[in-house]
Amino acid sequence: MRKDYLAFFASMFLSRLADQILLFIVPLIVFQTTNSVSWAGLAFFVESLPRYLSFPICGALCDKFPPIRILHISQVYRAVACGVAVALYGVFGGIYWIVALSALCGVLTTQGIMAREVVMPYIFKHYTYTKTLSYSQIADQTGLVLGPLVAALLLEVWAWHWVVLAIAGLFLLADLAMLYWQRTSSVILETFEQHHDLWLNPLRIAFGHIRRLAELKKIIGLAVGVNLIIGVTLATSAAMVIGHYGAGKDDYAGLQAAGAVTTILILFLLARLTLPLKLLGALSYTLIAVGAFITALSPNTGGYVVGFLLIVGFDKMFNVYFRTLRQQVIPPQDFGKTVGVITLLNNLSQPLAGLLVAVLAAPVGTQQVILLLAVACSLIGAGVVVVHRYSTHRSSVYSAETD
């Protein structure tokens, strides 16, 4: 791999690693300090909600201003925020500062994610976009997996405020890697004139593209189905493995590690192979739905493991399909604002799945809830395909008649 490409992916890995360490330690520190699950849950809500809500405006910012500059701001300001939070803790004490820090860093992380989304289609000239996405997902997934492990190790030897300073150091290293990439890369990104409004007009444009472009409606519908399964799997995996099947915590940790390894192997395979985009989407969506049915109907741990690995492994393959297709159809000048809105819409079904688990798991059973959502995922997938084919057929007939 070229040095400039490696520097970009290294920056992505370091930034994700730092972000995941912070995500891991905040609910943990709150729980250890308050001994309250409710406060820990509230802390997670406070740090995660701004991440989702800020996607549209962060996307609009990436269209209006140079995305590389926004990426630098995201990384440097997160490092500065970590230092300020530790200083405030040293002066006033309390854990409010780390919760506020996580909320602020959540928004800045979204800003960085959107900036990378905007620049990646243009900076890897020697790779196909599918290959670029595969390598970026590997860097992202590796940071995702190592974050909690590194956080646990650091908390064994340091107090949490020293860990936060270490997180600041990782953000600065990520920015240094980006600076190296800029110096060794000859890429010049095109900029587009934008409206002054950063809220209503970008939303109008984004929803206009979603309304007009059949491919966007299709992938949003499919992503809603996939995220229902991802959401119910995240919400129930611990309860299923430890509670329903009676396995131990080490078994659950092993399952998570196996899921991470499976995901990385599939991404490496995608980076080496060239598969048709339709096959990529159909295969990943089908196997995720199959995995959901297996986890819902399996009578033992072995079957559940197979279903779980299908879900988490092929989720990233679907992600590559989804991101490749949207990059092909969204106009470059509106890419950031449109992706921001799409990302917000896609992620709404994950908390919905968690809410359904909370409401229905006790009266009907956890496996029945998973089965219900597996059926919903299958129906959504079939419905989206039928509607898309019908709308495409109507468009072709209309074009033929007008010609």
GROMACS .gro file of C-alpha atoms in nm:
model
  403
    1MET     CA    1   0.000   0.000   0.000
    2ARG     CA    2   0.125   0.351  -0.085
    3LYS     CA    3   0.254   0.558   0.206
    4ASP     CA    4  -0.003   0.835   0.163
    5TYR     CA    5  -0.288   0.584   0.156
    6LEU     CA    6  -0.148   0.410   0.462
    7ALA     CA    7  -0.125   0.743   0.646
    8PHE     CA    8  -0.492   0.819   0.573
    9PHE     CA    9  -0.608   0.480   0.698
   10ALA     CA   10  -0.378   0.506   1.003
   11SER     CA   11  -0.538   0.841   1.088
   12MET     CA   12  -0.880   0.682   1.053
   13PHE     CA   13  -0.782   0.392   1.281
   14LEU     CA   14  -0.632   0.617   1.552
   15SER     CA   15  -0.932   0.848   1.551
   16ARG     CA   16  -1.176   0.555   1.578
   17LEU     CA   17  -0.965   0.394   1.852
   18ALA     CA   18  -0.969   0.713   2.060
   19ASP     CA   19  -1.341   0.759   2.005
   20GLN     CA   20  -1.421   0.402   2.109
   21ILE     CA   21  -1.210   0.428   2.425
   22LEU     CA   22  -1.409   0.737   2.523
   23LEU     CA   23  -1.740   0.568   2.437
   24PHE     CA   24  -1.644   0.272   2.653
   25ILE     CA   25  -1.522   0.454   2.962
   26VAL     CA   26  -1.800   0.712   3.003
   27PRO     CA   27  -2.089   0.480   3.105
   28LEU     CA   28  -1.841   0.267   3.300
   29ILE     CA   29  -1.703   0.560   3.502
   30VAL     CA   30  -2.054   0.692   3.566
   31PHE     CA   31  -2.171   0.350   3.687
   32GLN     CA   32  -1.864   0.297   3.908
   33THR     CA   33  -1.910   0.643   4.059
   34THR     CA   34  -2.288   0.638   4.110
   35ASN     CA   35  -2.348   0.261   4.129
   36SER     CA   36  -2.662   0.327   3.924
   37VAL     CA   37  -2.753   0.154   3.597
   38SER     CA   38  -3.001   0.432   3.524
   39TRP     CA   39  -2.735   0.702   3.544
   40ALA     CA   40  -2.503   0.493   3.326
   41GLY     CA   41  -2.782   0.451   3.070
   42LEU     CA   42  -2.852   0.824   3.081
   43ALA     CA   43  -2.482   0.896   3.024
   44PHE     CA   44  -2.483   0.667   2.718
   45PHE     CA   45  -2.795   0.845   2.588
   46VAL     CA   46  -2.635   1.188   2.635
   47GLU     CA   47  -2.318   1.087   2.453
   48SER     CA   48  -2.485   0.897   2.166
   49LEU     CA   49  -2.789   1.113   2.080
   50PRO     CA   50  -2.586   1.417   1.956
   51ARG     CA   51  -2.393   1.186   1.723
   52TYR     CA   52  -2.708   1.094   1.533
   53LEU     CA   53  -2.882   1.431   1.544
   54SER     CA   54  -2.580   1.621   1.412
   55PHE     CA   55  -2.538   1.419   1.091
   56PRO     CA   56  -2.747   1.649   0.865
   57ILE     CA   57  -2.578   1.974   0.969
   58CYS     CA   58  -2.230   1.817   0.969
   59GLY     CA   59  -2.296   1.690   0.617
   60ALA     CA   60  -2.401   2.038   0.506
   61LEU     CA   61  -2.081   2.185   0.658
   62CYS     CA   62  -1.870   1.938   0.455
   63ASP     CA   63  -2.033   2.063   0.134
   64LYS     CA   64  -1.987   2.429   0.226
   65PHE     CA   65  -1.629   2.420   0.361
   66PRO     CA   66  -1.315   2.221   0.265
   67PRO     CA   67  -1.368   1.874   0.420
   68ILE     CA   68  -0.997   1.823   0.497
   69ARG     CA   69  -0.999   2.139   0.706
   70ILE     CA   70  -1.313   2.017   0.883
   71LEU     CA   71  -1.140   1.685   0.951
   72HIS     CA   72  -0.844   1.863   1.112
   73ILE     CA   73  -1.081   2.073   1.324
   74SER     CA   74  -1.263   1.759   1.434
   75GLN     CA   75  -0.946   1.585   1.553
   76VAL     CA   76  -0.767   1.883   1.709
   77TYR     CA   77  -1.077   2.013   1.888
   78ARG     CA   78  -1.148   1.668   2.034
   79ALA     CA   79  -0.793   1.661   2.173
   80VAL     CA   80  -0.837   2.013   2.316
   81ALA     CA   81  -1.177   1.921   2.463
   82CYS     CA   82  -1.020   1.624   2.643
   83GLY     CA   83  -0.756   1.850   2.798
   84VAL     CA   84  -1.014   2.109   2.904
   85ALA     CA   85  -1.239   1.843   3.061
   86VAL     CA   86  -0.950   1.705   3.267
   87ALA     CA   87  -0.855   2.058   3.376
   88LEU     CA   88  -1.213   2.132   3.484
   89TYR     CA   89  -1.225   1.802   3.671
   90GLY     CA   90  -0.902   1.895   3.849
   91VAL     CA   91  -1.045   2.230   3.958
   92PHE     CA   92  -1.409   2.143   4.037
   93GLY     CA   93  -1.420   1.762   4.062
   94GLY     CA   94  -1.728   1.558   3.969
   95ILE     CA   95  -1.805   1.336   3.669
   96TYR     CA   96  -2.020   1.588   3.481
   97TRP     CA   97  -1.719   1.695   3.280
   98ILE     CA   98  -1.660   1.355   3.124
   99VAL     CA   99  -2.029   1.327   3.025
  100ALA     CA  100  -2.022   1.676   2.869
  101LEU     CA  101  -1.694   1.584   2.697
  102SER     CA  102  -1.847   1.272   2.544
  103ALA     CA  103  -2.147   1.470   2.411
  104LEU     CA  104  -1.919   1.732   2.252
  105CYS     CA  105  -1.683   1.469   2.111
  106GLY     CA  106  -1.986   1.285   1.971
  107VAL     CA  107  -2.071   1.585   1.752
  108LEU     CA  108  -1.706   1.636   1.650
  109THR     CA  109  -1.679   1.265   1.568
  110THR     CA  110  -1.981   1.291   1.338
  111GLN     CA  111  -1.815   1.592   1.177
  112GLY     CA  112  -1.501   1.385   1.114
  113ILE     CA  113  -1.699   1.087   0.980
  114MET     CA  114  -1.886   1.307   0.734
  115ALA     CA  115  -1.565   1.477   0.618
  116ARG     CA  116  -1.406   1.138   0.543
  117GLU     CA  117  -1.720   1.026   0.359
  118VAL     CA  118  -1.694   1.330   0.132
  119VAL     CA  119  -1.322   1.297   0.050
  120MET     CA  120  -1.283   0.919   0.014
  121PRO     CA  121  -1.433   0.886  -0.336
  122TYR     CA  122  -1.165   1.120  -0.475
  123ILE     CA  123  -0.835   1.049  -0.297
  124PHE     CA  124  -0.766   0.682  -0.377
  125LYS     CA  125  -0.709   0.696  -0.753
  126HIS     CA  126  -0.534   0.357  -0.763
  127TYR     CA  127  -0.825   0.173  -0.596
  128THR     CA  128  -1.183   0.106  -0.691
  129TYR     CA  129  -1.432   0.268  -0.456
  130THR     CA  130  -1.538  -0.075  -0.330
  131LYS     CA  131  -1.177  -0.155  -0.242
  132THR     CA  132  -1.137   0.185  -0.075
  133LEU     CA  133  -1.446   0.121   0.136
  134SER     CA  134  -1.321  -0.225   0.232
  135TYR     CA  135  -0.987  -0.091   0.358
  136SER     CA  136  -1.156   0.199   0.537
  137GLN     CA  137  -1.396  -0.043   0.706
  138ILE     CA  138  -1.101  -0.259   0.815
  139ALA     CA  139  -0.933   0.045   0.977
  140ASP     CA  140  -1.262   0.149   1.136
  141GLN     CA  141  -1.352  -0.201   1.257
  142THR     CA  142  -1.006  -0.261   1.404
  143GLY     CA  143  -1.034   0.058   1.608
  144LEU     CA  144  -1.387  -0.043   1.707
  145VAL     CA  145  -1.267  -0.379   1.840
  146LEU     CA  146  -0.948  -0.262   2.009
  147GLY     CA  147  -1.106   0.043   2.177
  148PRO     CA  148  -1.277  -0.138   2.468
  149LEU     CA  149  -0.975  -0.367   2.515
  150VAL     CA  150  -0.729  -0.078   2.530
  151ALA     CA  151  -0.966   0.116   2.758
  152ALA     CA  152  -0.988  -0.176   3.001
  153LEU     CA  153  -0.609  -0.211   3.010
  154LEU     CA  154  -0.552   0.161   3.064
  155LEU     CA  155  -0.809   0.177   3.345
  156GLU     CA  156  -0.620  -0.103   3.520
  157VAL     CA  157  -0.315   0.120   3.563
  158TRP     CA  158  -0.448   0.479   3.543
  159ALA     CA  159  -0.732   0.686   3.683
  160TRP     CA  160  -0.993   0.784   3.425
  161HIS     CA  161  -0.869   1.141   3.383
  162TRP     CA  162  -0.525   1.013   3.276
  163VAL     CA  163  -0.697   0.787   3.025
  164VAL     CA  164  -0.878   1.091   2.885
  165LEU     CA  165  -0.539   1.261   2.837
  166ALA     CA  166  -0.419   0.949   2.654
  167ILE     CA  167  -0.726   0.979   2.432
  168ALA     CA  168  -0.624   1.339   2.355
  169GLY     CA  169  -0.282   1.209   2.250
  170LEU     CA  170  -0.443   0.958   2.012
  171PHE     CA  171  -0.650   1.232   1.849
  172LEU     CA  172  -0.334   1.439   1.799
  173LEU     CA  173  -0.154   1.138   1.647
  174ALA     CA  174  -0.450   1.091   1.412
  175ASP     CA  175  -0.416   1.453   1.303
  176LEU     CA  176  -0.041   1.418   1.250
  177ALA     CA  177  -0.107   1.120   1.024
  178MET     CA  178  -0.352   1.336   0.828
  179LEU     CA  179  -0.092   1.611   0.795
  180TYR     CA  180   0.155   1.355   0.661
  181TRP     CA  181  -0.107   1.237   0.412
  182GLN     CA  182  -0.163   1.595   0.294
  183ARG     CA  183   0.210   1.651   0.239
  184THR     CA  184   0.259   1.328   0.043
  185SER     CA  185  -0.066   1.339  -0.155
  186SER     CA  186  -0.122   1.545  -0.469
  187VAL     CA  187  -0.501   1.530  -0.452
  188ILE     CA  188  -0.687   1.858  -0.508
  189LEU     CA  189  -1.050   1.841  -0.402
  190GLU     CA  190  -1.313   2.033  -0.597
  191THR     CA  191  -1.522   2.282  -0.403
  192PHE     CA  192  -1.876   2.389  -0.489
  193GLU     CA  193  -2.065   2.711  -0.423
  194GLN     CA  194  -2.325   2.660  -0.151
  195HIS     CA  195  -2.616   2.850   0.002
  196HIS     CA  196  -2.557   3.045   0.324
  197ASP     CA  197  -2.828   2.854   0.509
  198LEU     CA  198  -2.687   2.549   0.690
  199TRP     CA  199  -3.014   2.393   0.802
  200LEU     CA  200  -3.342   2.432   0.611
  201ASN     CA  201  -3.206   2.461   0.257
  202PRO     CA  202  -2.966   2.163   0.288
  203LEU     CA  203  -3.253   1.955   0.429
  204ARG     CA  204  -3.476   2.058   0.139
  205ILE     CA  205  -3.209   1.964  -0.114
  206ALA     CA  206  -3.132   1.632   0.057
  207PHE     CA  207  -3.497   1.525   0.081
  208GLY     CA  208  -3.543   1.637  -0.278
  209HIS     CA  209  -3.272   1.395  -0.393
  210ILE     CA  210  -3.421   1.117  -0.182
  211ARG     CA  211  -3.766   1.180  -0.330
  212ARG     CA  212  -3.643   1.190  -0.692
  213LEU     CA  213  -3.376   0.918  -0.696
  214ALA     CA  214  -3.522   0.566  -0.688
  215GLU     CA  215  -3.185   0.413  -0.592
  216LEU     CA  216  -3.169   0.625  -0.277
  217LYS     CA  217  -3.517   0.522  -0.169
  218LYS     CA  218  -3.421   0.158  -0.229
  219ILE     CA  219  -3.103   0.161  -0.021
  220ILE     CA  220  -3.266   0.359   0.260
  221GLY     CA  221  -3.545   0.099   0.280
  222LEU     CA  222  -3.294  -0.187   0.278
  223ALA     CA  223  -3.080  -0.016   0.543
  224VAL     CA  224  -3.384   0.021   0.769
  225GLY     CA  225  -3.437  -0.356   0.745
  226VAL     CA  226  -3.072  -0.433   0.817
  227ASN     CA  227  -3.059  -0.192   1.111
  228LEU     CA  228  -3.362  -0.355   1.268
  229ILE     CA  229  -3.160  -0.678   1.283
  230ILE     CA  230  -2.840  -0.504   1.398
  231GLY     CA  231  -3.035  -0.320   1.668
  232VAL     CA  232  -3.210  -0.630   1.804
  233THR     CA  233  -2.882  -0.824   1.795
  234LEU     CA  234  -2.696  -0.555   1.990
  235ALA     CA  235  -2.981  -0.529   2.239
  236THR     CA  236  -3.020  -0.904   2.302
  237SER     CA  237  -2.685  -1.077   2.238
  238ALA     CA  238  -2.567  -1.062   2.601
  239ALA     CA  239  -2.905  -1.174   2.733
  240MET     CA  240  -2.923  -1.459   2.483
  241VAL     CA  241  -2.571  -1.595   2.536
  242ILE     CA  242  -2.545  -1.552   2.913
  243GLY     CA  243  -2.910  -1.568   3.013
  244HIS     CA  244  -3.098  -1.788   2.765
  245TYR     CA  245  -2.818  -2.035   2.681
  246GLY     CA  246  -2.646  -2.020   3.020
  247ALA     CA  247  -2.297  -1.953   2.883
  248GLY     CA  248  -2.035  -1.751   3.073
  249LYS     CA  249  -1.900  -1.401   3.029
  250ASP     CA  250  -1.584  -1.541   2.869
  251ASP     CA  251  -1.799  -1.714   2.608
  252TYR     CA  252  -1.975  -1.387   2.534
  253ALA     CA  253  -1.642  -1.205   2.500
  254GLY     CA  254  -1.524  -1.482   2.267
  255LEU     CA  255  -1.837  -1.438   2.054
  256GLN     CA  256  -1.767  -1.066   2.020
  257ALA     CA  257  -1.406  -1.136   1.920
  258ALA     CA  258  -1.520  -1.398   1.666
  259GLY     CA  259  -1.762  -1.145   1.519
  260ALA     CA  260  -1.483  -0.889   1.480
  261VAL     CA  261  -1.249  -1.141   1.315
  262THR     CA  262  -1.524  -1.258   1.077
  263THR     CA  263  -1.598  -0.900   0.978
  264ILE     CA  264  -1.233  -0.819   0.907
  265LEU     CA  265  -1.189  -1.139   0.702
  266ILE     CA  266  -1.493  -1.055   0.488
  267LEU     CA  267  -1.364  -0.701   0.434
  268PHE     CA  268  -1.021  -0.829   0.331
  269LEU     CA  269  -1.196  -1.061   0.086
  270LEU     CA  270  -1.395  -0.771  -0.060
  271ALA     CA  271  -1.072  -0.572  -0.097
  272ARG     CA  272  -0.925  -0.855  -0.307
  273LEU     CA  273  -1.230  -0.957  -0.512
  274THR     CA  274  -1.445  -0.764  -0.756
  275LEU     CA  275  -1.811  -0.856  -0.713
  276PRO     CA  276  -2.106  -0.705  -0.901
  277LEU     CA  277  -2.281  -0.445  -0.689
  278LYS     CA  278  -2.622  -0.613  -0.714
  279LEU     CA  279  -2.473  -0.943  -0.595
  280LEU     CA  280  -2.303  -0.762  -0.306
  281GLY     CA  281  -2.633  -0.612  -0.190
  282ALA     CA  282  -2.851  -0.920  -0.243
  283LEU     CA  283  -2.602  -1.160  -0.083
  284SER     CA  284  -2.536  -0.946   0.226
  285TYR     CA  285  -2.903  -0.861   0.290
  286THR     CA  286  -3.013  -1.223   0.245
  287LEU     CA  287  -2.745  -1.363   0.476
  288ILE     CA  288  -2.822  -1.102   0.744
  289ALA     CA  289  -3.190  -1.204   0.733
  290VAL     CA  290  -3.094  -1.574   0.740
  291GLY     CA  291  -2.868  -1.504   1.039
  292ALA     CA  292  -3.159  -1.338   1.219
  293PHE     CA  293  -3.384  -1.640   1.165
  294ILE     CA  294  -3.109  -1.872   1.290
  295THR     CA  295  -3.057  -1.669   1.610
  296ALA     CA  296  -3.434  -1.662   1.666
  297LEU     CA  297  -3.490  -2.035   1.615
  298SER     CA  298  -3.166  -2.192   1.739
  299PRO     CA  299  -3.211  -2.431   2.033
  300ASN     CA  300  -2.845  -2.412   2.140
  301THR     CA  301  -2.544  -2.183   2.161
  302GLY     CA  302  -2.373  -2.326   1.851
  303GLY     CA  303  -2.662  -2.231   1.627
  304TYR     CA  304  -2.683  -1.885   1.780
  305VAL     CA  305  -2.312  -1.830   1.713
  306VAL     CA  306  -2.360  -1.914   1.343
  307GLY     CA  307  -2.651  -1.669   1.314
  308PHE     CA  308  -2.467  -1.398   1.506
  309LEU     CA  309  -2.158  -1.427   1.284
  310LEU     CA  310  -2.371  -1.405   0.970
  311ILE     CA  311  -2.535  -1.087   1.098
  312VAL     CA  312  -2.226  -0.897   1.217
  313GLY     CA  313  -2.000  -1.024   0.939
  314PHE     CA  314  -2.221  -0.943   0.643
  315ASP     CA  315  -2.341  -0.615   0.790
  316LYS     CA  316  -2.013  -0.461   0.675
  317MET     CA  317  -2.053  -0.614   0.328
  318PHE     CA  318  -2.395  -0.449   0.308
  319ASN     CA  319  -2.233  -0.127   0.428
  320VAL     CA  320  -1.987  -0.140   0.135
  321TYR     CA  321  -2.275  -0.199  -0.110
  322PHE     CA  322  -2.483   0.080   0.045
  323ARG     CA  323  -2.206   0.339   0.043
  324THR     CA  324  -2.088   0.251  -0.308
  325LEU     CA  325  -2.437   0.288  -0.454
  326ARG     CA  326  -2.515   0.616  -0.283
  327GLN     CA  327  -2.181   0.759  -0.401
  328GLN     CA  328  -2.277   0.677  -0.759
  329VAL     CA  329  -2.613   0.855  -0.759
  330ILE     CA  330  -2.579   1.158  -0.527
  331PRO     CA  331  -2.454   1.477  -0.702
  332PRO     CA  332  -2.104   1.565  -0.570
  333GLN     CA  333  -2.203   1.919  -0.468
  334ASP     CA  334  -2.478   1.782  -0.243
  335PHE     CA  335  -2.306   1.466  -0.123
  336GLY     CA  336  -2.241   1.569   0.238
  337LYS     CA  337  -2.584   1.714   0.315
  338THR     CA  338  -2.764   1.419   0.150
  339VAL     CA  339  -2.553   1.152   0.321
  340GLY     CA  340  -2.607   1.328   0.654
  341VAL     CA  341  -2.985   1.301   0.622
  342ILE     CA  342  -2.966   0.943   0.490
  343THR     CA  343  -2.745   0.838   0.783
  344LEU     CA  344  -2.991   0.985   1.031
  345LEU     CA  345  -3.284   0.805   0.865
  346ASN     CA  346  -3.097   0.474   0.851
  347ASN     CA  347  -3.006   0.474   1.219
  348LEU     CA  348  -3.357   0.541   1.349
  349SER     CA  349  -3.452   0.174   1.321
  350GLN     CA  350  -3.175   0.066   1.563
  351PRO     CA  351  -3.324   0.242   1.870
  352LEU     CA  352  -3.668   0.130   1.748
  353ALA     CA  353  -3.547  -0.232   1.767
  354GLY     CA  354  -3.418  -0.169   2.120
  355LEU     CA  355  -3.753  -0.018   2.219
  356LEU     CA  356  -3.939  -0.321   2.081
  357VAL     CA  357  -3.711  -0.549   2.285
  358ALA     CA  358  -3.782  -0.345   2.598
  359VAL     CA  359  -4.160  -0.359   2.543
  360LEU     CA  360  -4.207  -0.712   2.407
  361ALA     CA  361  -3.927  -0.929   2.548
  362ALA     CA  362  -4.099  -0.988   2.883
  363PRO     CA  363  -4.450  -1.075   2.758
  364VAL     CA  364  -4.361  -1.274   2.444
  365GLY     CA  365  -3.995  -1.379   2.488
  366THR     CA  366  -3.663  -1.257   2.344
  367GLN     CA  367  -3.639  -1.513   2.063
  368GLN     CA  368  -3.993  -1.429   1.954
  369VAL     CA  369  -3.899  -1.060   1.926
  370ILE     CA  370  -3.595  -1.153   1.715
  371LEU     CA  371  -3.816  -1.372   1.496
  372LEU     CA  372  -4.067  -1.089   1.456
  373LEU     CA  373  -3.796  -0.850   1.340
  374ALA     CA  374  -3.643  -1.117   1.112
  375VAL     CA  375  -3.983  -1.148   0.942
  376ALA     CA  376  -4.008  -0.767   0.924
  377CYS     CA  377  -3.659  -0.748   0.768
  378SER     CA  378  -3.756  -1.008   0.506
  379LEU     CA  379  -4.082  -0.830   0.421
  380ILE     CA  380  -3.906  -0.493   0.397
  381GLY     CA  381  -3.642  -0.639   0.165
  382ALA     CA  382  -3.899  -0.804  -0.062
  383GLY     CA  383  -4.120  -0.494  -0.061
  384VAL     CA  384  -3.832  -0.261  -0.148
  385VAL     CA  385  -3.724  -0.481  -0.440
  386VAL     CA  386  -4.081  -0.503  -0.579
  387VAL     CA  387  -4.145  -0.128  -0.545
  388HIS     CA  388  -3.807  -0.043  -0.699
  389ARG     CA  389  -3.866  -0.269  -1.000
  390TYR     CA  390  -4.214  -0.124  -1.049
  391SER     CA  391  -4.091   0.236  -1.030
  392THR     CA  392  -3.800   0.160  -1.264
  393HIS     CA  393  -4.037  -0.006  -1.512
  394ARG     CA  394  -4.274   0.293  -1.500
  395SER     CA  395  -3.984   0.533  -1.559
  396SER     CA  396  -3.860   0.336  -1.860
  397VAL     CA  397  -4.214   0.320  -2.008
  398TYR     CA  398  -4.258   0.694  -1.954
  399SER     CA  399  -3.923   0.766  -2.121
  400ALA     CA  400  -4.014   0.548  -2.419
  401GLU     CA  401  -4.350   0.725  -2.458
  402THR     CA  402  -4.198   1.075  -2.441
  403ASP     CA  403  -3.933   0.981  -2.698
   0.00000   0.00000   0.00000
